[in-house]
mmCIF file of N, CA and C in Angstrom:
data_model
loop_
_atom_site.group_PDB
_atom_site.id
_atom_site.type_symbol
_atom_site.label_atom_id
_atom_site.label_comp_id
_atom_site.label_asym_id
_atom_site.label_seq_id
_atom_site.Cartn_x
_atom_site.Cartn_y
_atom_site.Cartn_z
ATOM 1 N N UNK A 1 88.887 85.501 132.597
ATOM 2 C CA UNK A 1 89.087 85.911 131.230
ATOM 3 C C UNK A 1 87.919 86.736 130.701
ATOM 4 N N UNK A 2 86.726 86.429 131.180
ATOM 5 C CA UNK A 2 85.560 87.101 130.642
ATOM 6 C C UNK A 2 85.510 88.574 131.044
ATOM 7 N N UNK A 3 86.064 88.908 132.214
ATOM 8 C CA UNK A 3 85.969 90.290 132.657
ATOM 9 C C UNK A 3 86.935 91.214 131.917
ATOM 10 N N UNK A 4 87.884 90.673 131.194
ATOM 11 C CA UNK A 4 88.821 91.485 130.424
ATOM 12 C C UNK A 4 88.504 91.489 128.931
ATOM 13 N N UNK A 5 87.295 91.116 128.568
ATOM 14 C CA UNK A 5 86.958 91.014 127.144
ATOM 15 C C UNK A 5 87.053 92.373 126.444
ATOM 16 N N UNK A 6 86.536 93.427 127.068
ATOM 17 C CA UNK A 6 86.588 94.754 126.451
ATOM 18 C C UNK A 6 88.026 95.252 126.350
ATOM 19 N N UNK A 7 88.819 94.969 127.369
ATOM 20 C CA UNK A 7 90.212 95.402 127.340
ATOM 21 C C UNK A 7 91.004 94.638 126.279
ATOM 22 N N UNK A 8 90.684 93.373 126.080
ATOM 23 C CA UNK A 8 91.332 92.608 125.008
ATOM 24 C C UNK A 8 90.956 93.172 123.634
ATOM 25 N N UNK A 9 89.694 93.602 123.505
ATOM 26 C CA UNK A 9 89.264 94.218 122.246
ATOM 27 C C UNK A 9 90.037 95.510 121.995
ATOM 28 N N UNK A 10 90.194 96.328 123.026
ATOM 29 C CA UNK A 10 90.930 97.590 122.883
ATOM 30 C C UNK A 10 92.394 97.312 122.545
ATOM 31 N N UNK A 11 92.973 96.295 123.175
ATOM 32 C CA UNK A 11 94.353 95.925 122.884
ATOM 33 C C UNK A 11 94.508 95.503 121.424
ATOM 34 N N UNK A 12 93.599 94.674 120.950
ATOM 35 C CA UNK A 12 93.649 94.244 119.546
ATOM 36 C C UNK A 12 93.426 95.422 118.608
ATOM 37 N N UNK A 13 92.559 96.347 119.005
ATOM 38 C CA UNK A 13 92.300 97.527 118.181
ATOM 39 C C UNK A 13 93.553 98.387 118.056
ATOM 40 N N UNK A 14 94.268 98.585 119.160
ATOM 41 C CA UNK A 14 95.515 99.351 119.101
ATOM 42 C C UNK A 14 96.545 98.669 118.204
ATOM 43 N N UNK A 15 96.623 97.357 118.268
ATOM 44 C CA UNK A 15 97.573 96.640 117.414
ATOM 45 C C UNK A 15 97.219 96.801 115.939
ATOM 46 N N UNK A 16 95.942 96.657 115.620
ATOM 47 C CA UNK A 16 95.506 96.798 114.228
ATOM 48 C C UNK A 16 95.736 98.223 113.741
ATOM 49 N N UNK A 17 95.418 99.206 114.582
ATOM 50 C CA UNK A 17 95.651 100.597 114.194
ATOM 51 C C UNK A 17 97.138 100.881 114.000
ATOM 52 N N UNK A 18 97.986 100.251 114.805
ATOM 53 C CA UNK A 18 99.425 100.413 114.626
ATOM 54 C C UNK A 18 99.899 99.871 113.293
ATOM 55 N N UNK A 19 99.418 98.696 112.940
ATOM 56 C CA UNK A 19 99.796 98.098 111.656
ATOM 57 C C UNK A 19 99.284 98.947 110.496
ATOM 58 N N UNK A 20 98.040 99.410 110.597
ATOM 59 C CA UNK A 20 97.481 100.245 109.532
ATOM 60 C C UNK A 20 98.202 101.584 109.416
ATOM 61 N N UNK A 21 98.662 102.124 110.531
ATOM 62 C CA UNK A 21 99.398 103.387 110.497
ATOM 63 C C UNK A 21 100.736 103.224 109.790
ATOM 64 N N UNK A 22 101.425 102.130 110.042
ATOM 65 C CA UNK A 22 102.695 101.876 109.345
ATOM 66 C C UNK A 22 102.447 101.705 107.849
ATOM 67 N N UNK A 23 101.434 100.937 107.499
ATOM 68 C CA UNK A 23 101.108 100.749 106.078
ATOM 69 C C UNK A 23 100.724 102.082 105.443
ATOM 70 N N UNK A 24 99.942 102.880 106.150
ATOM 71 C CA UNK A 24 99.546 104.187 105.634
ATOM 72 C C UNK A 24 100.731 105.117 105.444
ATOM 73 N N UNK A 25 101.688 105.083 106.357
ATOM 74 C CA UNK A 25 102.884 105.910 106.212
ATOM 75 C C UNK A 25 103.701 105.520 104.998
ATOM 76 N N UNK A 26 103.823 104.230 104.763
ATOM 77 C CA UNK A 26 104.571 103.758 103.591
ATOM 78 C C UNK A 26 103.845 104.149 102.304
ATOM 79 N N UNK A 27 102.532 103.959 102.289
ATOM 80 C CA UNK A 27 101.752 104.315 101.095
ATOM 81 C C UNK A 27 101.836 105.814 100.833
ATOM 82 N N UNK A 28 101.737 106.615 101.895
ATOM 83 C CA UNK A 28 101.800 108.071 101.723
ATOM 84 C C UNK A 28 103.178 108.498 101.209
ATOM 85 N N UNK A 29 104.241 107.866 101.678
ATOM 86 C CA UNK A 29 105.585 108.198 101.202
ATOM 87 C C UNK A 29 105.744 107.839 99.723
ATOM 88 N N UNK A 30 105.255 106.676 99.332
ATOM 89 C CA UNK A 30 105.328 106.278 97.920
ATOM 90 C C UNK A 30 104.498 107.225 97.060
ATOM 91 N N UNK A 31 103.327 107.617 97.556
ATOM 92 C CA UNK A 31 102.469 108.545 96.813
ATOM 93 C C UNK A 31 103.134 109.916 96.689
ATOM 94 N N UNK A 32 103.843 110.340 97.722
ATOM 95 C CA UNK A 32 104.560 111.610 97.664
ATOM 96 C C UNK A 32 105.644 111.567 96.595
ATOM 97 N N UNK A 33 106.372 110.470 96.530
ATOM 98 C CA UNK A 33 107.401 110.335 95.492
ATOM 99 C C UNK A 33 106.761 110.301 94.112
ATOM 100 N N UNK A 34 105.645 109.595 93.987
ATOM 101 C CA UNK A 34 104.954 109.530 92.696
ATOM 102 C C UNK A 34 104.504 110.918 92.241
ATOM 103 N N UNK A 35 103.919 111.684 93.148
ATOM 104 C CA UNK A 35 103.474 113.027 92.778
ATOM 105 C C UNK A 35 104.649 113.925 92.411
ATOM 106 N N UNK A 36 105.776 113.740 93.077
ATOM 107 C CA UNK A 36 106.952 114.536 92.754
ATOM 108 C C UNK A 36 107.512 114.225 91.385
ATOM 109 N N UNK A 37 107.387 112.980 90.953
ATOM 110 C CA UNK A 37 107.880 112.648 89.614
ATOM 111 C C UNK A 37 106.992 113.245 88.535
ATOM 112 N N UNK A 38 105.756 113.538 88.866
ATOM 113 C CA UNK A 38 104.850 114.126 87.881
ATOM 114 C C UNK A 38 105.182 115.589 87.596
ATOM 115 N N UNK A 39 105.828 116.271 88.541
ATOM 116 C CA UNK A 39 106.180 117.681 88.343
ATOM 117 C C UNK A 39 107.679 117.865 88.119
ATOM 118 N N UNK A 40 108.387 116.800 87.852
ATOM 119 C CA UNK A 40 109.822 116.813 87.535
ATOM 120 C C UNK A 40 110.664 117.422 88.651
ATOM 121 N N UNK A 41 110.427 117.004 89.868
ATOM 122 C CA UNK A 41 111.239 117.472 90.992
ATOM 123 C C UNK A 41 112.531 116.664 91.067
ATOM 124 N N UNK A 42 113.509 117.206 91.783
ATOM 125 C CA UNK A 42 114.775 116.495 91.945
ATOM 126 C C UNK A 42 114.595 115.329 92.909
ATOM 127 N N UNK A 43 115.416 114.277 92.709
ATOM 128 C CA UNK A 43 115.269 113.072 93.525
ATOM 129 C C UNK A 43 115.615 113.312 94.982
ATOM 130 N N UNK A 44 116.590 114.161 95.243
ATOM 131 C CA UNK A 44 116.938 114.457 96.632
ATOM 132 C C UNK A 44 115.788 115.111 97.364
ATOM 133 N N UNK A 45 115.131 116.023 96.688
ATOM 134 C CA UNK A 45 113.969 116.693 97.272
ATOM 135 C C UNK A 45 112.812 115.722 97.464
ATOM 136 N N UNK A 46 112.631 114.825 96.509
ATOM 137 C CA UNK A 46 111.554 113.836 96.622
ATOM 138 C C UNK A 46 111.763 112.910 97.806
ATOM 139 N N UNK A 47 112.983 112.425 97.961
ATOM 140 C CA UNK A 47 113.257 111.494 99.053
ATOM 141 C C UNK A 47 113.145 112.173 100.409
ATOM 142 N N UNK A 48 113.572 113.426 100.496
ATOM 143 C CA UNK A 48 113.442 114.142 101.762
ATOM 144 C C UNK A 48 111.986 114.444 102.083
ATOM 145 N N UNK A 49 111.191 114.741 101.072
ATOM 146 C CA UNK A 49 109.776 115.011 101.337
ATOM 147 C C UNK A 49 109.015 113.736 101.676
ATOM 148 N N UNK A 50 109.496 112.596 101.227
ATOM 149 C CA UNK A 50 108.844 111.326 101.556
ATOM 150 C C UNK A 50 109.326 110.768 102.888
ATOM 151 N N UNK A 51 110.465 111.240 103.368
ATOM 152 C CA UNK A 51 111.009 110.709 104.623
ATOM 153 C C UNK A 51 110.146 111.092 105.820
ATOM 154 N N UNK A 52 109.542 112.264 105.790
ATOM 155 C CA UNK A 52 108.711 112.712 106.909
ATOM 156 C C UNK A 52 107.520 111.805 107.172
ATOM 157 N N UNK A 53 106.660 111.591 106.173
ATOM 158 C CA UNK A 53 105.529 110.683 106.397
ATOM 159 C C UNK A 53 105.959 109.251 106.694
ATOM 160 N N UNK A 54 107.053 108.819 106.091
ATOM 161 C CA UNK A 54 107.516 107.447 106.321
ATOM 162 C C UNK A 54 107.971 107.253 107.768
ATOM 163 N N UNK A 55 108.831 108.135 108.240
ATOM 164 C CA UNK A 55 109.339 108.014 109.609
ATOM 165 C C UNK A 55 108.220 108.257 110.619
ATOM 166 N N UNK A 56 107.384 109.260 110.354
ATOM 167 C CA UNK A 56 106.268 109.536 111.259
ATOM 168 C C UNK A 56 105.290 108.385 111.342
ATOM 169 N N UNK A 57 104.993 107.771 110.214
ATOM 170 C CA UNK A 57 104.081 106.632 110.209
ATOM 171 C C UNK A 57 104.656 105.424 110.918
ATOM 172 N N UNK A 58 105.945 105.188 110.722
ATOM 173 C CA UNK A 58 106.577 104.043 111.379
ATOM 174 C C UNK A 58 106.627 104.243 112.886
ATOM 175 N N UNK A 59 107.017 105.430 113.332
ATOM 176 C CA UNK A 59 107.101 105.678 114.774
ATOM 177 C C UNK A 59 105.723 105.634 115.414
ATOM 178 N N UNK A 60 104.738 106.279 114.799
ATOM 179 C CA UNK A 60 103.382 106.270 115.360
ATOM 180 C C UNK A 60 102.808 104.861 115.396
ATOM 181 N N UNK A 61 103.028 104.108 114.336
ATOM 182 C CA UNK A 61 102.537 102.735 114.299
ATOM 183 C C UNK A 61 103.193 101.857 115.346
ATOM 184 N N UNK A 62 104.487 102.046 115.549
ATOM 185 C CA UNK A 62 105.182 101.265 116.575
ATOM 186 C C UNK A 62 104.671 101.604 117.970
ATOM 187 N N UNK A 63 104.394 102.873 118.221
ATOM 188 C CA UNK A 63 103.883 103.273 119.534
ATOM 189 C C UNK A 63 102.499 102.684 119.767
ATOM 190 N N UNK A 64 101.625 102.751 118.766
ATOM 191 C CA UNK A 64 100.287 102.178 118.920
ATOM 192 C C UNK A 64 100.353 100.669 119.145
ATOM 193 N N UNK A 65 101.167 99.988 118.367
ATOM 194 C CA UNK A 65 101.290 98.538 118.518
ATOM 195 C C UNK A 65 101.882 98.173 119.879
ATOM 196 N N UNK A 66 102.884 98.935 120.311
ATOM 197 C CA UNK A 66 103.503 98.660 121.609
ATOM 198 C C UNK A 66 102.514 98.889 122.749
ATOM 199 N N UNK A 67 101.648 99.888 122.617
ATOM 200 C CA UNK A 67 100.650 100.117 123.659
ATOM 201 C C UNK A 67 99.657 98.958 123.712
ATOM 202 N N UNK A 68 99.283 98.429 122.555
ATOM 203 C CA UNK A 68 98.417 97.251 122.533
ATOM 204 C C UNK A 68 99.087 96.049 123.177
ATOM 205 N N UNK A 69 100.380 95.870 122.905
ATOM 206 C CA UNK A 69 101.129 94.783 123.536
ATOM 207 C C UNK A 69 101.226 94.980 125.046
ATOM 208 N N UNK A 70 101.414 96.236 125.468
ATOM 209 C CA UNK A 70 101.509 96.532 126.893
ATOM 210 C C UNK A 70 100.207 96.211 127.610
ATOM 211 N N UNK A 71 99.076 96.564 126.996
ATOM 212 C CA UNK A 71 97.786 96.228 127.598
ATOM 213 C C UNK A 71 97.624 94.717 127.736
ATOM 214 N N UNK A 72 98.016 93.997 126.706
ATOM 215 C CA UNK A 72 97.913 92.536 126.752
ATOM 216 C C UNK A 72 98.834 91.945 127.825
ATOM 217 N N UNK A 73 100.033 92.489 127.933
ATOM 218 C CA UNK A 73 100.969 92.016 128.949
ATOM 219 C C UNK A 73 100.435 92.283 130.355
ATOM 220 N N UNK A 74 99.867 93.459 130.567
ATOM 221 C CA UNK A 74 99.318 93.780 131.883
ATOM 222 C C UNK A 74 98.135 92.884 132.230
ATOM 223 N N UNK A 75 97.312 92.557 131.252
ATOM 224 C CA UNK A 75 96.198 91.642 131.515
ATOM 225 C C UNK A 75 96.715 90.250 131.879
ATOM 226 N N UNK A 76 97.772 89.808 131.209
ATOM 227 C CA UNK A 76 98.339 88.496 131.523
ATOM 228 C C UNK A 76 98.997 88.479 132.902
ATOM 229 N N UNK A 77 99.589 89.601 133.294
ATOM 230 C CA UNK A 77 100.219 89.664 134.608
ATOM 231 C C UNK A 77 99.187 89.662 135.733
ATOM 232 N N UNK A 78 98.047 90.302 135.507
ATOM 233 C CA UNK A 78 97.005 90.367 136.529
ATOM 234 C C UNK A 78 96.330 89.018 136.676
ATOM 235 N N UNK A 79 96.155 88.332 135.576
ATOM 236 C CA UNK A 79 95.434 87.050 135.620
ATOM 237 C C UNK A 79 96.294 85.952 136.059
#
């Protein structure tokens, strides 16, 4: 277990970054909608402009988290 300490840290880091990326995507989408309401934009345009950061953040966060899980799974399989 001791020889995989750095790899466990990297795995946990990827998981945390994945979670933060999803949260950041949601916050950015909400902020985009908020800014659009300040300039009286149409709701359809607001939702479409917020969909990009939301979907991108969710997909990127899922990939980062899955890579962290994969590293952890590979360490468990080797040990």
